[in-house]
Short mmCIF file of C-alpha atoms and ligand atoms in Angstrom, two decimals:
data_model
loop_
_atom_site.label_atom_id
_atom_site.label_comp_id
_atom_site.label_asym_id
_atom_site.label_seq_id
_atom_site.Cartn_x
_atom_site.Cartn_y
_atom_site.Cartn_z
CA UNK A 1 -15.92 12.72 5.09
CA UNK A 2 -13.99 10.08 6.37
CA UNK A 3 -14.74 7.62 2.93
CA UNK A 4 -13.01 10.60 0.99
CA UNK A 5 -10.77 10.70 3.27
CA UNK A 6 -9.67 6.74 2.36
CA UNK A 7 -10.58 6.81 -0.64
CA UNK A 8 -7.33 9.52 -1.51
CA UNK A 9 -5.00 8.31 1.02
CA UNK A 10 -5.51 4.01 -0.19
CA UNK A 11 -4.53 5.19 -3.46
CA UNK A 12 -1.35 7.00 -2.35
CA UNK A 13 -2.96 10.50 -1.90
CA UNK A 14 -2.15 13.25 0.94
CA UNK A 15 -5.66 14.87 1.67
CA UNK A 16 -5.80 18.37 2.84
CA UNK A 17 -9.23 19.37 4.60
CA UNK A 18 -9.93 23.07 3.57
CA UNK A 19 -11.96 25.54 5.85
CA UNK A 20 -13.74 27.64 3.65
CA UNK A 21 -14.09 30.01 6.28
CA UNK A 22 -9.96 30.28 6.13
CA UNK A 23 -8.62 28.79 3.11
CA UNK A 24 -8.49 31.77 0.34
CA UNK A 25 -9.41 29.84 -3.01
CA UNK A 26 -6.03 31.47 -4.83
CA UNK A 27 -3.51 30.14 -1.70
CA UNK A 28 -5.16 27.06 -1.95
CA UNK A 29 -4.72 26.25 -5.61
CA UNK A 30 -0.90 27.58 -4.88
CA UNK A 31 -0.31 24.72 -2.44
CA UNK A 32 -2.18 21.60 -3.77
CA UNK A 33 -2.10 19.64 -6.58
CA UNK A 34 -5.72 18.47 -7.26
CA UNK A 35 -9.01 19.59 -5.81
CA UNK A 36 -11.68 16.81 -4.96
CA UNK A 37 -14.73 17.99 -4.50
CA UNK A 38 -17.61 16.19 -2.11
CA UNK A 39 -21.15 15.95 -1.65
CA UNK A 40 -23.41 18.09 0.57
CA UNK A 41 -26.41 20.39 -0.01
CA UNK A 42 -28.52 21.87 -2.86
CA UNK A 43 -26.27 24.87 -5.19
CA UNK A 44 -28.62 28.18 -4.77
CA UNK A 45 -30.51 28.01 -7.54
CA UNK A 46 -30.45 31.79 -8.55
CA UNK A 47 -26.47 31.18 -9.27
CA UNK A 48 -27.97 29.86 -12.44
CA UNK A 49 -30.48 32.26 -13.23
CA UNK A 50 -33.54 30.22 -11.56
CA UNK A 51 -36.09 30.35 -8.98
CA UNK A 52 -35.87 27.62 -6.22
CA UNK A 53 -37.89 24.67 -6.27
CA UNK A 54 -40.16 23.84 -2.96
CA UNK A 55 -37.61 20.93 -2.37
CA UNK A 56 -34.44 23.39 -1.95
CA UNK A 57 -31.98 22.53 0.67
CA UNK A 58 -29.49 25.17 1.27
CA UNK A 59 -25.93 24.46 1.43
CA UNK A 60 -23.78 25.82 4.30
CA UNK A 61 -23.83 29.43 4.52
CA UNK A 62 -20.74 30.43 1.94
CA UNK A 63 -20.03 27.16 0.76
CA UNK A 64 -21.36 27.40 -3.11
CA UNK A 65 -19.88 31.00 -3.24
CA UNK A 66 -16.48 29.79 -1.65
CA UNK A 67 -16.39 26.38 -3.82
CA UNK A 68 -17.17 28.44 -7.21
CA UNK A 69 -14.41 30.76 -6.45
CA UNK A 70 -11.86 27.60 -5.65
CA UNK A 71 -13.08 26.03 -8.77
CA UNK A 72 -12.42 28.95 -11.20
CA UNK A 73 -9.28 29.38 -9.30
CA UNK A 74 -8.06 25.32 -9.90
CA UNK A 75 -9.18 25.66 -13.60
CA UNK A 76 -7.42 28.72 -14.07
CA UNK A 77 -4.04 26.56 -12.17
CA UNK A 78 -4.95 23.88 -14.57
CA UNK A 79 -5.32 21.86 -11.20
CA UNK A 80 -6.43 18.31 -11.58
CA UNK A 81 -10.39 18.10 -10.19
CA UNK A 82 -12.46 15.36 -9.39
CA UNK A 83 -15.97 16.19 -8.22
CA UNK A 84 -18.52 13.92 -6.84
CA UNK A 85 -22.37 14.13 -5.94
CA UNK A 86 -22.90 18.10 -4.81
CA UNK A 87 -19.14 18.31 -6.62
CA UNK A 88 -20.44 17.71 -9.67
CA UNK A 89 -23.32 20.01 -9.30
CA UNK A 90 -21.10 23.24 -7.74
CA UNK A 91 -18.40 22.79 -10.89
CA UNK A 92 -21.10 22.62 -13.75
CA UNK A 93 -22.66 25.55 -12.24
CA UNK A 94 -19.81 27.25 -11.75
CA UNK A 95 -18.27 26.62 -15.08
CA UNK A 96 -22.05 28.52 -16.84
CA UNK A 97 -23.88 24.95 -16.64
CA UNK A 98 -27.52 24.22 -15.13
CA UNK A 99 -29.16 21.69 -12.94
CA UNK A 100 -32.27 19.75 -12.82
CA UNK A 101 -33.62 21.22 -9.18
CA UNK A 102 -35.67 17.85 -8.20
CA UNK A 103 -35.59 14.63 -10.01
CA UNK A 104 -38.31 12.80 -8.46
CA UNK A 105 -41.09 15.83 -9.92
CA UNK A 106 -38.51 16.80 -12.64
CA UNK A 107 -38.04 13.96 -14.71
CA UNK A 108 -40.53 11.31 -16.47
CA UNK A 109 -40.10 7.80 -15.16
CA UNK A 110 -37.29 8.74 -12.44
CA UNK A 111 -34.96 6.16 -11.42
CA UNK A 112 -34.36 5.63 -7.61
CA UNK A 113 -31.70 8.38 -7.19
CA UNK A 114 -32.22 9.19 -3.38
CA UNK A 115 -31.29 6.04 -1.41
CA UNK A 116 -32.42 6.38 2.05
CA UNK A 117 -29.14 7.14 4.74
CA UNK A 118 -30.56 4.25 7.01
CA UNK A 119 -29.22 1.76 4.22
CA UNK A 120 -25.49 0.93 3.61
CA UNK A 121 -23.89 4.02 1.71
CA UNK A 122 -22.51 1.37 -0.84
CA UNK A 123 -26.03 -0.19 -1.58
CA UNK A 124 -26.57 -0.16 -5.52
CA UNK A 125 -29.44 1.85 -6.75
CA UNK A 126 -29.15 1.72 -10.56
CA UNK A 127 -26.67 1.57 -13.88
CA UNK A 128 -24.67 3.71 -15.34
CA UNK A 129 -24.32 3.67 -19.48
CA UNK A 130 -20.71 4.63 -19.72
CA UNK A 131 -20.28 6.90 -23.05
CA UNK A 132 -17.49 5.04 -25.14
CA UNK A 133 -13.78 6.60 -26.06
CA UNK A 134 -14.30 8.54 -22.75
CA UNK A 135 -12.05 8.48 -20.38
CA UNK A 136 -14.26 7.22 -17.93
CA UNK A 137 -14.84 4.36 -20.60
CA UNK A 138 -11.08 4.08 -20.06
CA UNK A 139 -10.27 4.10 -16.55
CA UNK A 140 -13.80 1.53 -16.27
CA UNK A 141 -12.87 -0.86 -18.73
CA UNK A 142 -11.88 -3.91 -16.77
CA UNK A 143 -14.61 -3.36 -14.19
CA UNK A 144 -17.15 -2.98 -16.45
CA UNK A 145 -20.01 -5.37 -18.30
CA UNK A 146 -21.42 -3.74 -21.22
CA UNK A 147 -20.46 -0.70 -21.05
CA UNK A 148 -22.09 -0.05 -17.54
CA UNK A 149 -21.49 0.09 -13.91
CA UNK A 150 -23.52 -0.46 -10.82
CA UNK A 151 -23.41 2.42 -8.71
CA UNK A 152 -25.13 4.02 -5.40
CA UNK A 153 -26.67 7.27 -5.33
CA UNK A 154 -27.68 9.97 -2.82
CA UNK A 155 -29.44 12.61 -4.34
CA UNK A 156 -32.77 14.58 -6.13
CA UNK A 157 -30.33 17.04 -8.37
CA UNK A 158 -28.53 16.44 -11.59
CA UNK A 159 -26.89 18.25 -14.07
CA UNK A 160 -29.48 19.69 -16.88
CA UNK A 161 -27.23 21.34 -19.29
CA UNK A 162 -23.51 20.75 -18.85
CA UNK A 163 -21.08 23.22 -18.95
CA UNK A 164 -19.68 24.30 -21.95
CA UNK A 165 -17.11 22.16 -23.41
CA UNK A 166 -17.92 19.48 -21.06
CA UNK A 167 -19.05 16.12 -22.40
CA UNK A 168 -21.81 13.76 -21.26
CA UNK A 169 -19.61 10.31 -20.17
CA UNK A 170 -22.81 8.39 -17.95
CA UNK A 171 -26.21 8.72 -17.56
CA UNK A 172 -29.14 6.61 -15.67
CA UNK A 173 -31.67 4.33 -17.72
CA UNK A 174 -33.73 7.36 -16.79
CA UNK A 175 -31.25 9.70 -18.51
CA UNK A 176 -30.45 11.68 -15.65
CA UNK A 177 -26.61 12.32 -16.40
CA UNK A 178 -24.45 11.04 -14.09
CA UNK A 179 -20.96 11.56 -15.14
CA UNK A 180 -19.02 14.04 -17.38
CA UNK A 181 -15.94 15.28 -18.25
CA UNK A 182 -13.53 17.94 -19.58
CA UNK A 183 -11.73 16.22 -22.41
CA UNK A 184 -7.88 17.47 -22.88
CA UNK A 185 -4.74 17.10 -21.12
CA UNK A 186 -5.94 18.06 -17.45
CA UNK A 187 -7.99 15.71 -15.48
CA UNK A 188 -11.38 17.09 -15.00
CA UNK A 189 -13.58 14.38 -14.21
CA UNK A 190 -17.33 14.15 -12.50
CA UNK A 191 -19.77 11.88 -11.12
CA UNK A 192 -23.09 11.90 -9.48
CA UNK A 193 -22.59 8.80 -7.28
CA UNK A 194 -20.08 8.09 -4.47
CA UNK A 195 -16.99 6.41 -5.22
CA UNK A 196 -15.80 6.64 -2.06
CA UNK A 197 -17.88 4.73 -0.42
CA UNK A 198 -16.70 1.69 -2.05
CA UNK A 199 -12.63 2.22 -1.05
CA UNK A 200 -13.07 -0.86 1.09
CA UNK A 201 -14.05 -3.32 -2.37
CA UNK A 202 -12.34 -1.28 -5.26
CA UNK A 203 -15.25 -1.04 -8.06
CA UNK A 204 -13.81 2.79 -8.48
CA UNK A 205 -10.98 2.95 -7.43
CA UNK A 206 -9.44 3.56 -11.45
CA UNK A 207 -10.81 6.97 -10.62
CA UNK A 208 -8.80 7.70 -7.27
CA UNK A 209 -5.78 6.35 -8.97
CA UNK A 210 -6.23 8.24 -12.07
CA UNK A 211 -6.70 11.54 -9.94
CA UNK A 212 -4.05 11.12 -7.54
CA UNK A 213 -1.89 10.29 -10.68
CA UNK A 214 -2.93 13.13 -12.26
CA UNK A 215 -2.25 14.95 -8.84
CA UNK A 216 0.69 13.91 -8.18
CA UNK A 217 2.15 14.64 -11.97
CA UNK A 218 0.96 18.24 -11.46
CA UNK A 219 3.45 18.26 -7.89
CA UNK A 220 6.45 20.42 -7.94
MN1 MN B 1 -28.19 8.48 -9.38
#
């Protein structure tokens, strides 16, 4: 937590950390101004309409069901969001998309998605191919080289079919997607790796600006 946690606040952010065991989704979308959402366990599988796979990894008890509700609620408050890792997988399922359950038995010719926690969270593990006139493409463009970005990842899930009206903005030489967005006005923005961990060198830090700006913008 503490990487998200810097990541928001070097880029002129105020985090709030939200008990999902207190925080009611429609208060909390009344007194904030963008909703980041982090990484952390496997979305139940049955929320979109499938049987789990042997590899399943529950979540905290509550957390998908409390995390769905808060993201309806900050689309419905046209909130900014920015969602990374688990983020990304809670908002396309809650928004009517699917995910790939297990990578490493799911897809042909995996990449190495699941970087072991004994080595440094900011270790590289693959590229990204960053889809042109996206904003991503946007925010990326002066730390980029060829359309791509080096990034780390942590994880065995993906996004299989987006949510609708979402588009496709990165995805792994393996094509496991790893970034998309909600294209209009409102920042909605998504990736599969962790920016954060890299607050202390600034590869991403376009994308914690670009929030908080967003953020900040929406502030009465
Ligand atoms: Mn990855």
């Amino acid at each position: 937590m503490a990487d998200y946690l810097e990541a928001v606040k070097r880029t002129g952010g105020e985090p709030l950390e939200l008990d999902y065991h207190r925080d009611h989704p429609d208060g909390v979308v009344t007194r904030t101004a963008g909703l980041l959402l982090t990484g952390g366990g496997d979305v139940d599988p049955t929320l979109y309409g499938e049987a789990p796979h042997e590899t399943f990894q529950a979540s905290e008890p509550g957390r998908d069901e409390y995390e769905i509700a808060l993201i309806k609620a900050a689309v419905k408050a046209a909130l900014p969001i920015f969602a990374i890792c688990r983020g990304m997988q809670v908002l396309n399922v809650a928004l009517g998309g699917t995910l790939v359950q297990d990578i490493s038995t799911m897809v042909n010719g995996a990449a190495h998605h699941a970087t072991p926690s004994t080595e440094p969270r900011f270790t590289i593990a693959h590229e990204v191919w960053v889809a042109k006139g996206s904003r991503l493409a946007a925010l990326m463009a002066e730390k980029m080289d060829s359309d791509t970005c080096q990034v780390n990842s942590r994880h065995h899930q993906a996004v299989n079919k987006p949510a609708p009206g979402w588009e496709i903005t990165g995805t792994a030489p393996d094509g496991v997607i790893e970034a998309m967005e909600h294209p209009g006005d409102v920042f909605r923005m998504a990736v599969q790796w962790h920016p954060e961990n890299f607050w202390r060198t600034g590869e991403f830090r376009p994308l914690f600006e670009a929030f908080i700006d967003a953020a900040r913008s929406k502030a009465v």
